[in-house]
Amino acid sequence: NAGVTQTPKFQVLKTGQSMTLQCAQDMNHEYMSWYRQDPGMGLRLIHYSVGAGITDQGEVPNGYNVSRSTTEDFPLRLLSAAPSQTSVYFCASSYSASGAYEQYFGPGTRLTVT
Amino acid sequence: DQQVKQNSPSLSVQEGRISILNCDYTNSMFDYFLWYKKYPAEGPTFLISISSIKDKNEDGRFTVFLNKSAKHLSLHIVPSQPGDSAVYFCAASAYNAGKSTFGDGTTLTVKP
């Protein structure tokens, strides 16, 4: 199993550009989520999904869109990049949304917006 | 309002000694508490968890203690090893809420 994969590893965008961060998991996990981590801070939840076709907002959803058309994939779209979105982005998956199960994280995408 | 707090940004201990990492929470609806470990340039990895119906869970060198009345949990690492040097995140979630709330992390340095 590859686990949770994220592409790209690094990305530099100009203000106003859009892009999609890819996330895929091969563990047949029901639950997937996107977090951002800023320096000296914890992980803040952007969006999450409890199953294919179902998504919901986390703590910091503004400026981001998600969709979950398959169990495996959960892409994160930046609509119009802003310098405040410079961060490290982590995708995670879990067996269920119950909270009792650990999340498996991808290696992260380091995004810089200039 | 931060619902999960790790008040110590860093901790340094000598190899072989005990490391104690602390976490406080404010939301009494949390049912599960998990600890994750993160090395630089990698994603977090799960370490150990505890449900709110227990007060202790042990896995090898790692033990998590939960004090519900104080809304406090702690992670004990005994004995500490240099490979334990990493950032440790405390996370909490309510049953079926679909979201976990993370603390800001504590950077543990274990000196040889």
JSON list of C-alpha atoms in Angstrom, two decimals:
[
{"chain": "A", "resi": 1, "resn": "ASN", "atom": "CA", "xyz": [0.00, 0.00, 0.00]},
{"chain": "A", "resi": 2, "resn": "ALA", "atom": "CA", "xyz": [1.24, 3.49, -0.86]},
{"chain": "A", "resi": 3, "resn": "GLY", "atom": "CA", "xyz": [-0.88, 4.96, 1.95]},
{"chain": "A", "resi": 4, "resn": "VAL", "atom": "CA", "xyz": [-1.70, 8.64, 1.43]},
{"chain": "A", "resi": 5, "resn": "THR", "atom": "CA", "xyz": [0.03, 10.34, -1.48]},
{"chain": "A", "resi": 6, "resn": "GLN", "atom": "CA", "xyz": [0.12, 14.05, -2.21]},
{"chain": "A", "resi": 7, "resn": "THR", "atom": "CA", "xyz": [1.28, 15.94, -5.28]},
{"chain": "A", "resi": 8, "resn": "PRO", "atom": "CA", "xyz": [3.07, 18.20, -5.82]},
{"chain": "A", "resi": 9, "resn": "LYS", "atom": "CA", "xyz": [5.61, 18.27, -2.97]},
{"chain": "A", "resi": 10, "resn": "PHE", "atom": "CA", "xyz": [6.45, 21.93, -3.58]},
{"chain": "A", "resi": 11, "resn": "GLN", "atom": "CA", "xyz": [4.64, 24.69, -5.46]},
{"chain": "A", "resi": 12, "resn": "VAL", "atom": "CA", "xyz": [5.16, 28.40, -5.99]},
{"chain": "A", "resi": 13, "resn": "LEU", "atom": "CA", "xyz": [2.20, 30.45, -7.15]},
{"chain": "A", "resi": 14, "resn": "LYS", "atom": "CA", "xyz": [1.67, 34.09, -7.94]},
{"chain": "A", "resi": 15, "resn": "THR", "atom": "CA", "xyz": [-1.14, 35.96, -6.25]},
{"chain": "A", "resi": 16, "resn": "GLY", "atom": "CA", "xyz": [-4.39, 35.34, -8.08]},
{"chain": "A", "resi": 17, "resn": "GLN", "atom": "CA", "xyz": [-3.39, 32.04, -9.67]},
{"chain": "A", "resi": 18, "resn": "SER", "atom": "CA", "xyz": [-5.43, 28.93, -9.06]},
{"chain": "A", "resi": 19, "resn": "MET", "atom": "CA", "xyz": [-4.27, 25.37, -8.61]},
{"chain": "A", "resi": 20, "resn": "THR", "atom": "CA", "xyz": [-5.30, 21.96, -7.34]},
{"chain": "A", "resi": 21, "resn": "LEU", "atom": "CA", "xyz": [-3.44, 19.97, -4.70]},
{"chain": "A", "resi": 22, "resn": "GLN", "atom": "CA", "xyz": [-3.92, 16.27, -5.28]},
{"chain": "A", "resi": 23, "resn": "CYS", "atom": "CA", "xyz": [-4.49, 13.68, -2.57]},
{"chain": "A", "resi": 24, "resn": "ALA", "atom": "CA", "xyz": [-5.11, 9.97, -2.96]},
{"chain": "A", "resi": 25, "resn": "GLN", "atom": "CA", "xyz": [-5.31, 7.03, -0.58]},
{"chain": "A", "resi": 26, "resn": "ASP", "atom": "CA", "xyz": [-5.38, 3.31, -1.31]},
{"chain": "A", "resi": 27, "resn": "MET", "atom": "CA", "xyz": [-6.63, 2.05, 2.05]},
{"chain": "A", "resi": 28, "resn": "ASN", "atom": "CA", "xyz": [-10.34, 2.29, 1.22]},
{"chain": "A", "resi": 29, "resn": "HIS", "atom": "CA", "xyz": [-10.72, 4.82, 4.03]},
{"chain": "A", "resi": 30, "resn": "GLU", "atom": "CA", "xyz": [-14.07, 6.46, 4.44]},
{"chain": "A", "resi": 31, "resn": "TYR", "atom": "CA", "xyz": [-12.84, 9.70, 5.96]},
{"chain": "A", "resi": 32, "resn": "MET", "atom": "CA", "xyz": [-10.47, 12.20, 4.35]},
{"chain": "A", "resi": 33, "resn": "SER", "atom": "CA", "xyz": [-9.40, 15.68, 5.38]},
{"chain": "A", "resi": 34, "resn": "TRP", "atom": "CA", "xyz": [-7.18, 18.60, 4.48]},
{"chain": "A", "resi": 35, "resn": "TYR", "atom": "CA", "xyz": [-5.14, 20.57, 7.01]},
{"chain": "A", "resi": 36, "resn": "ARG", "atom": "CA", "xyz": [-2.78, 23.47, 6.79]},
{"chain": "A", "resi": 37, "resn": "GLN", "atom": "CA", "xyz": [0.15, 24.01, 9.11]},
{"chain": "A", "resi": 38, "resn": "ASP", "atom": "CA", "xyz": [1.65, 27.44, 9.57]},
{"chain": "A", "resi": 39, "resn": "PRO", "atom": "CA", "xyz": [4.98, 27.98, 11.38]},
{"chain": "A", "resi": 40, "resn": "GLY", "atom": "CA", "xyz": [4.70, 27.44, 15.14]},
{"chain": "A", "resi": 41, "resn": "MET", "atom": "CA", "xyz": [1.10, 26.39, 14.86]},
{"chain": "A", "resi": 42, "resn": "GLY", "atom": "CA", "xyz": [-0.82, 23.18, 14.88]},
{"chain": "A", "resi": 43, "resn": "LEU", "atom": "CA", "xyz": [-2.85, 21.64, 12.11]},
{"chain": "A", "resi": 44, "resn": "ARG", "atom": "CA", "xyz": [-5.95, 23.56, 11.18]},
{"chain": "A", "resi": 45, "resn": "LEU", "atom": "CA", "xyz": [-8.75, 21.75, 9.39]},
{"chain": "A", "resi": 46, "resn": "ILE", "atom": "CA", "xyz": [-9.72, 23.21, 6.01]},
{"chain": "A", "resi": 47, "resn": "HIS", "atom": "CA", "xyz": [-12.30, 20.74, 4.66]},
{"chain": "A", "resi": 48, "resn": "TYR", "atom": "CA", "xyz": [-13.19, 17.15, 5.31]},
{"chain": "A", "resi": 49, "resn": "SER", "atom": "CA", "xyz": [-15.24, 14.34, 3.79]},
{"chain": "A", "resi": 50, "resn": "VAL", "atom": "CA", "xyz": [-16.99, 11.44, 5.51]},
{"chain": "A", "resi": 51, "resn": "GLY", "atom": "CA", "xyz": [-17.50, 9.55, 2.26]},
{"chain": "A", "resi": 52, "resn": "ALA", "atom": "CA", "xyz": [-17.72, 9.89, -1.51]},
{"chain": "A", "resi": 53, "resn": "GLY", "atom": "CA", "xyz": [-20.03, 12.73, -2.46]},
{"chain": "A", "resi": 54, "resn": "ILE", "atom": "CA", "xyz": [-20.05, 14.25, 1.04]},
{"chain": "A", "resi": 55, "resn": "THR", "atom": "CA", "xyz": [-17.86, 17.18, 2.08]},
{"chain": "A", "resi": 56, "resn": "ASP", "atom": "CA", "xyz": [-17.99, 19.77, 4.83]},
{"chain": "A", "resi": 57, "resn": "GLN", "atom": "CA", "xyz": [-16.10, 22.81, 6.02]},
{"chain": "A", "resi": 58, "resn": "GLY", "atom": "CA", "xyz": [-13.51, 22.84, 8.75]},
{"chain": "A", "resi": 59, "resn": "GLU", "atom": "CA", "xyz": [-12.07, 25.76, 10.72]},
{"chain": "A", "resi": 60, "resn": "VAL", "atom": "CA", "xyz": [-10.46, 27.67, 7.84]},
{"chain": "A", "resi": 61, "resn": "PRO", "atom": "CA", "xyz": [-12.37, 26.91, 4.60]},
{"chain": "A", "resi": 62, "resn": "ASN", "atom": "CA", "xyz": [-12.30, 30.33, 2.93]},
{"chain": "A", "resi": 63, "resn": "GLY", "atom": "CA", "xyz": [-10.45, 30.39, -0.38]},
{"chain": "A", "resi": 64, "resn": "TYR", "atom": "CA", "xyz": [-10.54, 26.61, -0.81]},
{"chain": "A", "resi": 65, "resn": "ASN", "atom": "CA", "xyz": [-12.86, 24.16, -2.53]},
{"chain": "A", "resi": 66, "resn": "VAL", "atom": "CA", "xyz": [-13.00, 20.38, -2.36]},
{"chain": "A", "resi": 67, "resn": "SER", "atom": "CA", "xyz": [-14.90, 17.55, -3.97]},
{"chain": "A", "resi": 68, "resn": "ARG", "atom": "CA", "xyz": [-14.97, 13.80, -3.33]},
{"chain": "A", "resi": 69, "resn": "SER", "atom": "CA", "xyz": [-16.19, 11.95, -6.39]},
{"chain": "A", "resi": 70, "resn": "THR", "atom": "CA", "xyz": [-14.40, 8.70, -5.46]},
{"chain": "A", "resi": 71, "resn": "THR", "atom": "CA", "xyz": [-13.37, 7.05, -2.20]},
{"chain": "A", "resi": 72, "resn": "GLU", "atom": "CA", "xyz": [-9.70, 7.30, -3.19]},
{"chain": "A", "resi": 73, "resn": "ASP", "atom": "CA", "xyz": [-9.30, 10.95, -4.22]},
{"chain": "A", "resi": 74, "resn": "PHE", "atom": "CA", "xyz": [-9.81, 14.21, -2.38]},
{"chain": "A", "resi": 75, "resn": "PRO", "atom": "CA", "xyz": [-8.39, 17.20, -4.30]},
{"chain": "A", "resi": 76, "resn": "LEU", "atom": "CA", "xyz": [-8.08, 20.64, -2.75]},
{"chain": "A", "resi": 77, "resn": "ARG", "atom": "CA", "xyz": [-8.56, 23.64, -5.04]},
{"chain": "A", "resi": 78, "resn": "LEU", "atom": "CA", "xyz": [-7.20, 27.10, -4.38]},
{"chain": "A", "resi": 79, "resn": "LEU", "atom": "CA", "xyz": [-9.47, 29.45, -6.25]},
{"chain": "A", "resi": 80, "resn": "SER", "atom": "CA", "xyz": [-7.36, 32.63, -6.30]},
{"chain": "A", "resi": 81, "resn": "ALA", "atom": "CA", "xyz": [-4.13, 32.25, -4.37]},
{"chain": "A", "resi": 82, "resn": "ALA", "atom": "CA", "xyz": [-3.19, 34.84, -1.74]},
{"chain": "A", "resi": 83, "resn": "PRO", "atom": "CA", "xyz": [0.05, 35.25, 0.25]},
{"chain": "A", "resi": 84, "resn": "SER", "atom": "CA", "xyz": [-1.90, 34.28, 3.40]},
{"chain": "A", "resi": 85, "resn": "GLN", "atom": "CA", "xyz": [-2.28, 30.81, 1.89]},
{"chain": "A", "resi": 86, "resn": "THR", "atom": "CA", "xyz": [1.47, 30.21, 2.04]},
{"chain": "A", "resi": 87, "resn": "SER", "atom": "CA", "xyz": [1.64, 27.12, 4.23]},
{"chain": "A", "resi": 88, "resn": "VAL", "atom": "CA", "xyz": [2.28, 23.40, 4.34]},
{"chain": "A", "resi": 89, "resn": "TYR", "atom": "CA", "xyz": [-0.78, 21.40, 3.39]},
{"chain": "A", "resi": 90, "resn": "PHE", "atom": "CA", "xyz": [-1.44, 17.90, 4.68]},
{"chain": "A", "resi": 91, "resn": "CYS", "atom": "CA", "xyz": [-4.03, 15.47, 3.47]},
{"chain": "A", "resi": 92, "resn": "ALA", "atom": "CA", "xyz": [-5.14, 12.68, 5.82]},
{"chain": "A", "resi": 93, "resn": "SER", "atom": "CA", "xyz": [-7.43, 9.69, 5.78]},
{"chain": "A", "resi": 94, "resn": "SER", "atom": "CA", "xyz": [-9.01, 7.52, 8.42]},
{"chain": "A", "resi": 95, "resn": "TYR", "atom": "CA", "xyz": [-11.03, 4.32, 8.58]},
{"chain": "A", "resi": 96, "resn": "SER", "atom": "CA", "xyz": [-14.07, 6.23, 9.77]},
{"chain": "A", "resi": 97, "resn": "ALA", "atom": "CA", "xyz": [-15.22, 9.63, 10.89]},
{"chain": "A", "resi": 98, "resn": "SER", "atom": "CA", "xyz": [-15.97, 8.36, 14.38]},
{"chain": "A", "resi": 99, "resn": "GLY", "atom": "CA", "xyz": [-12.89, 9.98, 15.88]},
{"chain": "A", "resi": 100, "resn": "ALA", "atom": "CA", "xyz": [-11.82, 6.70, 17.46]},
{"chain": "A", "resi": 101, "resn": "TYR", "atom": "CA", "xyz": [-9.48, 5.87, 14.61]},
{"chain": "A", "resi": 102, "resn": "GLU", "atom": "CA", "xyz": [-6.16, 7.45, 13.86]},
{"chain": "A", "resi": 103, "resn": "GLN", "atom": "CA", "xyz": [-5.58, 9.50, 10.75]},
{"chain": "A", "resi": 104, "resn": "TYR", "atom": "CA", "xyz": [-2.91, 8.62, 8.23]},
{"chain": "A", "resi": 105, "resn": "PHE", "atom": "CA", "xyz": [-1.18, 11.66, 6.80]},
{"chain": "A", "resi": 106, "resn": "GLY", "atom": "CA", "xyz": [0.47, 12.30, 3.48]},
{"chain": "A", "resi": 107, "resn": "PRO", "atom": "CA", "xyz": [3.96, 13.84, 3.27]},
{"chain": "A", "resi": 108, "resn": "GLY", "atom": "CA", "xyz": [2.62, 17.35, 2.67]},
{"chain": "A", "resi": 109, "resn": "THR", "atom": "CA", "xyz": [2.72, 20.02, -0.03]},
{"chain": "A", "resi": 110, "resn": "ARG", "atom": "CA", "xyz": [4.74, 23.14, 0.70]},
{"chain": "A", "resi": 111, "resn": "LEU", "atom": "CA", "xyz": [3.03, 26.06, -1.02]},
{"chain": "A", "resi": 112, "resn": "THR", "atom": "CA", "xyz": [4.45, 29.55, -1.40]},
{"chain": "A", "resi": 113, "resn": "VAL", "atom": "CA", "xyz": [2.32, 32.36, -2.79]},
{"chain": "A", "resi": 114, "resn": "THR", "atom": "CA", "xyz": [4.23, 35.47, -3.89]},
{"chain": "B", "resi": 1, "resn": "ASP", "atom": "CA", "xyz": [-10.90, 30.17, 21.36]},
{"chain": "B", "resi": 2, "resn": "GLN", "atom": "CA", "xyz": [-8.37, 27.35, 21.20]},
{"chain": "B", "resi": 3, "resn": "GLN", "atom": "CA", "xyz": [-10.04, 24.14, 22.35]},
{"chain": "B", "resi": 4, "resn": "VAL", "atom": "CA", "xyz": [-6.83, 22.10, 22.57]},
{"chain": "B", "resi": 5, "resn": "LYS", "atom": "CA", "xyz": [-3.76, 23.69, 24.09]},
{"chain": "B", "resi": 6, "resn": "GLN", "atom": "CA", "xyz": [-0.20, 22.53, 24.44]},
{"chain": "B", "resi": 7, "resn": "ASN", "atom": "CA", "xyz": [1.30, 25.20, 26.63]},
{"chain": "B", "resi": 8, "resn": "SER", "atom": "CA", "xyz": [4.92, 24.14, 26.33]},
{"chain": "B", "resi": 9, "resn": "PRO", "atom": "CA", "xyz": [6.32, 24.88, 22.87]},
{"chain": "B", "resi": 10, "resn": "SER", "atom": "CA", "xyz": [9.48, 22.92, 23.65]},
{"chain": "B", "resi": 11, "resn": "LEU", "atom": "CA", "xyz": [10.92, 20.36, 26.03]},
{"chain": "B", "resi": 12, "resn": "SER", "atom": "CA", "xyz": [14.48, 19.10, 26.38]},
{"chain": "B", "resi": 13, "resn": "VAL", "atom": "CA", "xyz": [15.37, 15.92, 28.27]},
{"chain": "B", "resi": 14, "resn": "GLN", "atom": "CA", "xyz": [18.38, 13.69, 28.68]},
{"chain": "B", "resi": 15, "resn": "GLU", "atom": "CA", "xyz": [18.45, 10.29, 27.01]},
{"chain": "B", "resi": 16, "resn": "GLY", "atom": "CA", "xyz": [17.12, 7.59, 29.32]},
{"chain": "B", "resi": 17, "resn": "ARG", "atom": "CA", "xyz": [15.03, 9.98, 31.39]},
{"chain": "B", "resi": 18, "resn": "ILE", "atom": "CA", "xyz": [11.27, 10.48, 31.28]},
{"chain": "B", "resi": 19, "resn": "SER", "atom": "CA", "xyz": [9.63, 12.93, 28.88]},
{"chain": "B", "resi": 20, "resn": "ILE", "atom": "CA", "xyz": [6.25, 14.32, 29.90]},
{"chain": "B", "resi": 21, "resn": "LEU", "atom": "CA", "xyz": [4.24, 16.24, 27.34]},
{"chain": "B", "resi": 22, "resn": "ASN", "atom": "CA", "xyz": [1.07, 17.97, 28.43]},
{"chain": "B", "resi": 23, "resn": "CYS", "atom": "CA", "xyz": [-2.20, 18.90, 26.74]},
{"chain": "B", "resi": 24, "resn": "ASP", "atom": "CA", "xyz": [-5.27, 20.73, 28.02]},
{"chain": "B", "resi": 25, "resn": "TYR", "atom": "CA", "xyz": [-8.70, 20.92, 26.43]},
{"chain": "B", "resi": 26, "resn": "THR", "atom": "CA", "xyz": [-11.82, 22.96, 27.00]},
{"chain": "B", "resi": 27, "resn": "ASN", "atom": "CA", "xyz": [-14.57, 21.05, 25.14]},
{"chain": "B", "resi": 28, "resn": "SER", "atom": "CA", "xyz": [-16.20, 18.47, 27.41]},
{"chain": "B", "resi": 29, "resn": "MET", "atom": "CA", "xyz": [-17.76, 16.82, 24.33]},
{"chain": "B", "resi": 30, "resn": "PHE", "atom": "CA", "xyz": [-14.44, 15.34, 23.24]},
{"chain": "B", "resi": 31, "resn": "ASP", "atom": "CA", "xyz": [-14.51, 11.54, 23.34]},
{"chain": "B", "resi": 32, "resn": "TYR", "atom": "CA", "xyz": [-11.14, 10.59, 21.91]},
{"chain": "B", "resi": 33, "resn": "PHE", "atom": "CA", "xyz": [-7.66, 11.95, 22.35]},
{"chain": "B", "resi": 34, "resn": "LEU", "atom": "CA", "xyz": [-4.73, 11.07, 20.13]},
{"chain": "B", "resi": 35, "resn": "TRP", "atom": "CA", "xyz": [-1.05, 11.88, 20.06]},
{"chain": "B", "resi": 36, "resn": "TYR", "atom": "CA", "xyz": [0.84, 12.26, 16.81]},
{"chain": "B", "resi": 37, "resn": "LYS", "atom": "CA", "xyz": [4.56, 12.59, 16.21]},
{"chain": "B", "resi": 38, "resn": "LYS", "atom": "CA", "xyz": [6.02, 14.65, 13.39]},
{"chain": "B", "resi": 39, "resn": "TYR", "atom": "CA", "xyz": [9.52, 14.72, 11.98]},
{"chain": "B", "resi": 40, "resn": "PRO", "atom": "CA", "xyz": [10.65, 17.63, 9.77]},
{"chain": "B", "resi": 41, "resn": "ALA", "atom": "CA", "xyz": [9.47, 17.47, 6.15]},
{"chain": "B", "resi": 42, "resn": "GLU", "atom": "CA", "xyz": [7.17, 14.53, 6.90]},
{"chain": "B", "resi": 43, "resn": "GLY", "atom": "CA", "xyz": [3.50, 14.16, 7.70]},
{"chain": "B", "resi": 44, "resn": "PRO", "atom": "CA", "xyz": [2.42, 13.42, 11.28]},
{"chain": "B", "resi": 45, "resn": "THR", "atom": "CA", "xyz": [2.21, 9.78, 12.32]},
{"chain": "B", "resi": 46, "resn": "PHE", "atom": "CA", "xyz": [-0.09, 8.33, 14.94]},
{"chain": "B", "resi": 47, "resn": "LEU", "atom": "CA", "xyz": [1.48, 7.40, 18.24]},
{"chain": "B", "resi": 48, "resn": "ILE", "atom": "CA", "xyz": [-1.13, 6.48, 20.83]},
{"chain": "B", "resi": 49, "resn": "SER", "atom": "CA", "xyz": [-4.73, 7.27, 21.74]},
{"chain": "B", "resi": 50, "resn": "ILE", "atom": "CA", "xyz": [-7.14, 7.12, 24.64]},
{"chain": "B", "resi": 51, "resn": "SER", "atom": "CA", "xyz": [-10.90, 7.22, 24.87]},
{"chain": "B", "resi": 52, "resn": "SER", "atom": "CA", "xyz": [-12.68, 9.31, 27.47]},
{"chain": "B", "resi": 53, "resn": "ILE", "atom": "CA", "xyz": [-13.88, 6.21, 29.33]},
{"chain": "B", "resi": 54, "resn": "LYS", "atom": "CA", "xyz": [-10.31, 5.32, 30.28]},
{"chain": "B", "resi": 55, "resn": "ASP", "atom": "CA", "xyz": [-7.73, 7.12, 32.35]},
{"chain": "B", "resi": 56, "resn": "LYS", "atom": "CA", "xyz": [-4.62, 5.40, 31.06]},
{"chain": "B", "resi": 57, "resn": "ASN", "atom": "CA", "xyz": [-3.38, 3.67, 27.93]},
{"chain": "B", "resi": 58, "resn": "GLU", "atom": "CA", "xyz": [0.05, 2.15, 27.53]},
{"chain": "B", "resi": 59, "resn": "ASP", "atom": "CA", "xyz": [1.97, 1.05, 24.45]},
{"chain": "B", "resi": 60, "resn": "GLY", "atom": "CA", "xyz": [5.57, 0.08, 25.02]},
{"chain": "B", "resi": 61, "resn": "ARG", "atom": "CA", "xyz": [7.53, 3.15, 26.13]},
{"chain": "B", "resi": 62, "resn": "PHE", "atom": "CA", "xyz": [4.53, 5.43, 25.61]},
{"chain": "B", "resi": 63, "resn": "THR", "atom": "CA", "xyz": [1.75, 5.98, 28.13]},
{"chain": "B", "resi": 64, "resn": "VAL", "atom": "CA", "xyz": [-1.08, 8.48, 27.91]},
{"chain": "B", "resi": 65, "resn": "PHE", "atom": "CA", "xyz": [-2.94, 9.61, 31.03]},
{"chain": "B", "resi": 66, "resn": "LEU", "atom": "CA", "xyz": [-6.31, 11.31, 30.95]},
{"chain": "B", "resi": 67, "resn": "ASN", "atom": "CA", "xyz": [-7.75, 13.40, 33.79]},
{"chain": "B", "resi": 68, "resn": "LYS", "atom": "CA", "xyz": [-11.28, 14.25, 32.68]},
{"chain": "B", "resi": 69, "resn": "SER", "atom": "CA", "xyz": [-12.14, 16.39, 35.66]},
{"chain": "B", "resi": 70, "resn": "ALA", "atom": "CA", "xyz": [-9.12, 18.59, 34.97]},
{"chain": "B", "resi": 71, "resn": "LYS", "atom": "CA", "xyz": [-9.56, 18.34, 31.17]},
{"chain": "B", "resi": 72, "resn": "HIS", "atom": "CA", "xyz": [-5.91, 17.41, 30.97]},
{"chain": "B", "resi": 73, "resn": "LEU", "atom": "CA", "xyz": [-3.91, 14.66, 29.33]},
{"chain": "B", "resi": 74, "resn": "SER", "atom": "CA", "xyz": [-0.25, 13.86, 29.29]},
{"chain": "B", "resi": 75, "resn": "LEU", "atom": "CA", "xyz": [2.06, 11.66, 27.26]},
{"chain": "B", "resi": 76, "resn": "HIS", "atom": "CA", "xyz": [4.89, 9.93, 29.10]},
{"chain": "B", "resi": 77, "resn": "ILE", "atom": "CA", "xyz": [7.86, 8.52, 27.22]},
{"chain": "B", "resi": 78, "resn": "VAL", "atom": "CA", "xyz": [10.10, 6.23, 29.27]},
{"chain": "B", "resi": 79, "resn": "PRO", "atom": "CA", "xyz": [12.96, 5.89, 28.63]},
{"chain": "B", "resi": 80, "resn": "SER", "atom": "CA", "xyz": [13.45, 8.74, 26.18]},
{"chain": "B", "resi": 81, "resn": "GLN", "atom": "CA", "xyz": [15.66, 8.08, 23.18]},
{"chain": "B", "resi": 82, "resn": "PRO", "atom": "CA", "xyz": [17.32, 10.51, 20.72]},
{"chain": "B", "resi": 83, "resn": "GLY", "atom": "CA", "xyz": [15.05, 9.14, 17.95]},
{"chain": "B", "resi": 84, "resn": "ASP", "atom": "CA", "xyz": [12.07, 10.47, 19.93]},
{"chain": "B", "resi": 85, "resn": "SER", "atom": "CA", "xyz": [13.16, 14.03, 19.08]},
{"chain": "B", "resi": 86, "resn": "ALA", "atom": "CA", "xyz": [10.23, 15.39, 17.07]},
{"chain": "B", "resi": 87, "resn": "VAL", "atom": "CA", "xyz": [7.17, 17.62, 17.33]},
{"chain": "B", "resi": 88, "resn": "TYR", "atom": "CA", "xyz": [4.32, 16.01, 19.27]},
{"chain": "B", "resi": 89, "resn": "PHE", "atom": "CA", "xyz": [0.73, 17.03, 18.59]},
{"chain": "B", "resi": 90, "resn": "CYS", "atom": "CA", "xyz": [-2.21, 16.38, 20.82]},
{"chain": "B", "resi": 91, "resn": "ALA", "atom": "CA", "xyz": [-5.56, 15.99, 19.01]},
{"chain": "B", "resi": 92, "resn": "ALA", "atom": "CA", "xyz": [-9.12, 15.58, 20.23]},
{"chain": "B", "resi": 93, "resn": "SER", "atom": "CA", "xyz": [-12.42, 14.67, 18.63]},
{"chain": "B", "resi": 94, "resn": "ALA", "atom": "CA", "xyz": [-16.01, 14.06, 19.53]},
{"chain": "B", "resi": 95, "resn": "TYR", "atom": "CA", "xyz": [-17.65, 10.82, 18.43]},
{"chain": "B", "resi": 96, "resn": "ASN", "atom": "CA", "xyz": [-18.76, 11.02, 14.78]},
{"chain": "B", "resi": 97, "resn": "ALA", "atom": "CA", "xyz": [-18.09, 14.76, 14.64]},
{"chain": "B", "resi": 98, "resn": "GLY", "atom": "CA", "xyz": [-15.92, 14.18, 11.60]},
{"chain": "B", "resi": 99, "resn": "LYS", "atom": "CA", "xyz": [-13.29, 16.61, 12.79]},
{"chain": "B", "resi": 100, "resn": "SER", "atom": "CA", "xyz": [-10.22, 16.52, 14.97]},
{"chain": "B", "resi": 101, "resn": "THR", "atom": "CA", "xyz": [-8.86, 19.58, 16.74]},
{"chain": "B", "resi": 102, "resn": "PHE", "atom": "CA", "xyz": [-5.10, 19.79, 17.12]},
{"chain": "B", "resi": 103, "resn": "GLY", "atom": "CA", "xyz": [-2.90, 21.61, 19.60]},
{"chain": "B", "resi": 104, "resn": "ASP", "atom": "CA", "xyz": [0.05, 23.72, 18.43]},
{"chain": "B", "resi": 105, "resn": "GLY", "atom": "CA", "xyz": [2.57, 21.01, 19.22]},
{"chain": "B", "resi": 106, "resn": "THR", "atom": "CA", "xyz": [5.53, 20.55, 21.56]},
{"chain": "B", "resi": 107, "resn": "THR", "atom": "CA", "xyz": [9.03, 20.11, 20.16]},
{"chain": "B", "resi": 108, "resn": "LEU", "atom": "CA", "xyz": [10.82, 17.41, 22.13]},
{"chain": "B", "resi": 109, "resn": "THR", "atom": "CA", "xyz": [14.60, 17.23, 22.05]},
{"chain": "B", "resi": 110, "resn": "VAL", "atom": "CA", "xyz": [16.26, 14.21, 23.61]},
{"chain": "B", "resi": 111, "resn": "LYS", "atom": "CA", "xyz": [19.95, 14.79, 24.22]},
{"chain": "B", "resi": 112, "resn": "PRO", "atom": "CA", "xyz": [22.40, 11.86, 24.10]}
]
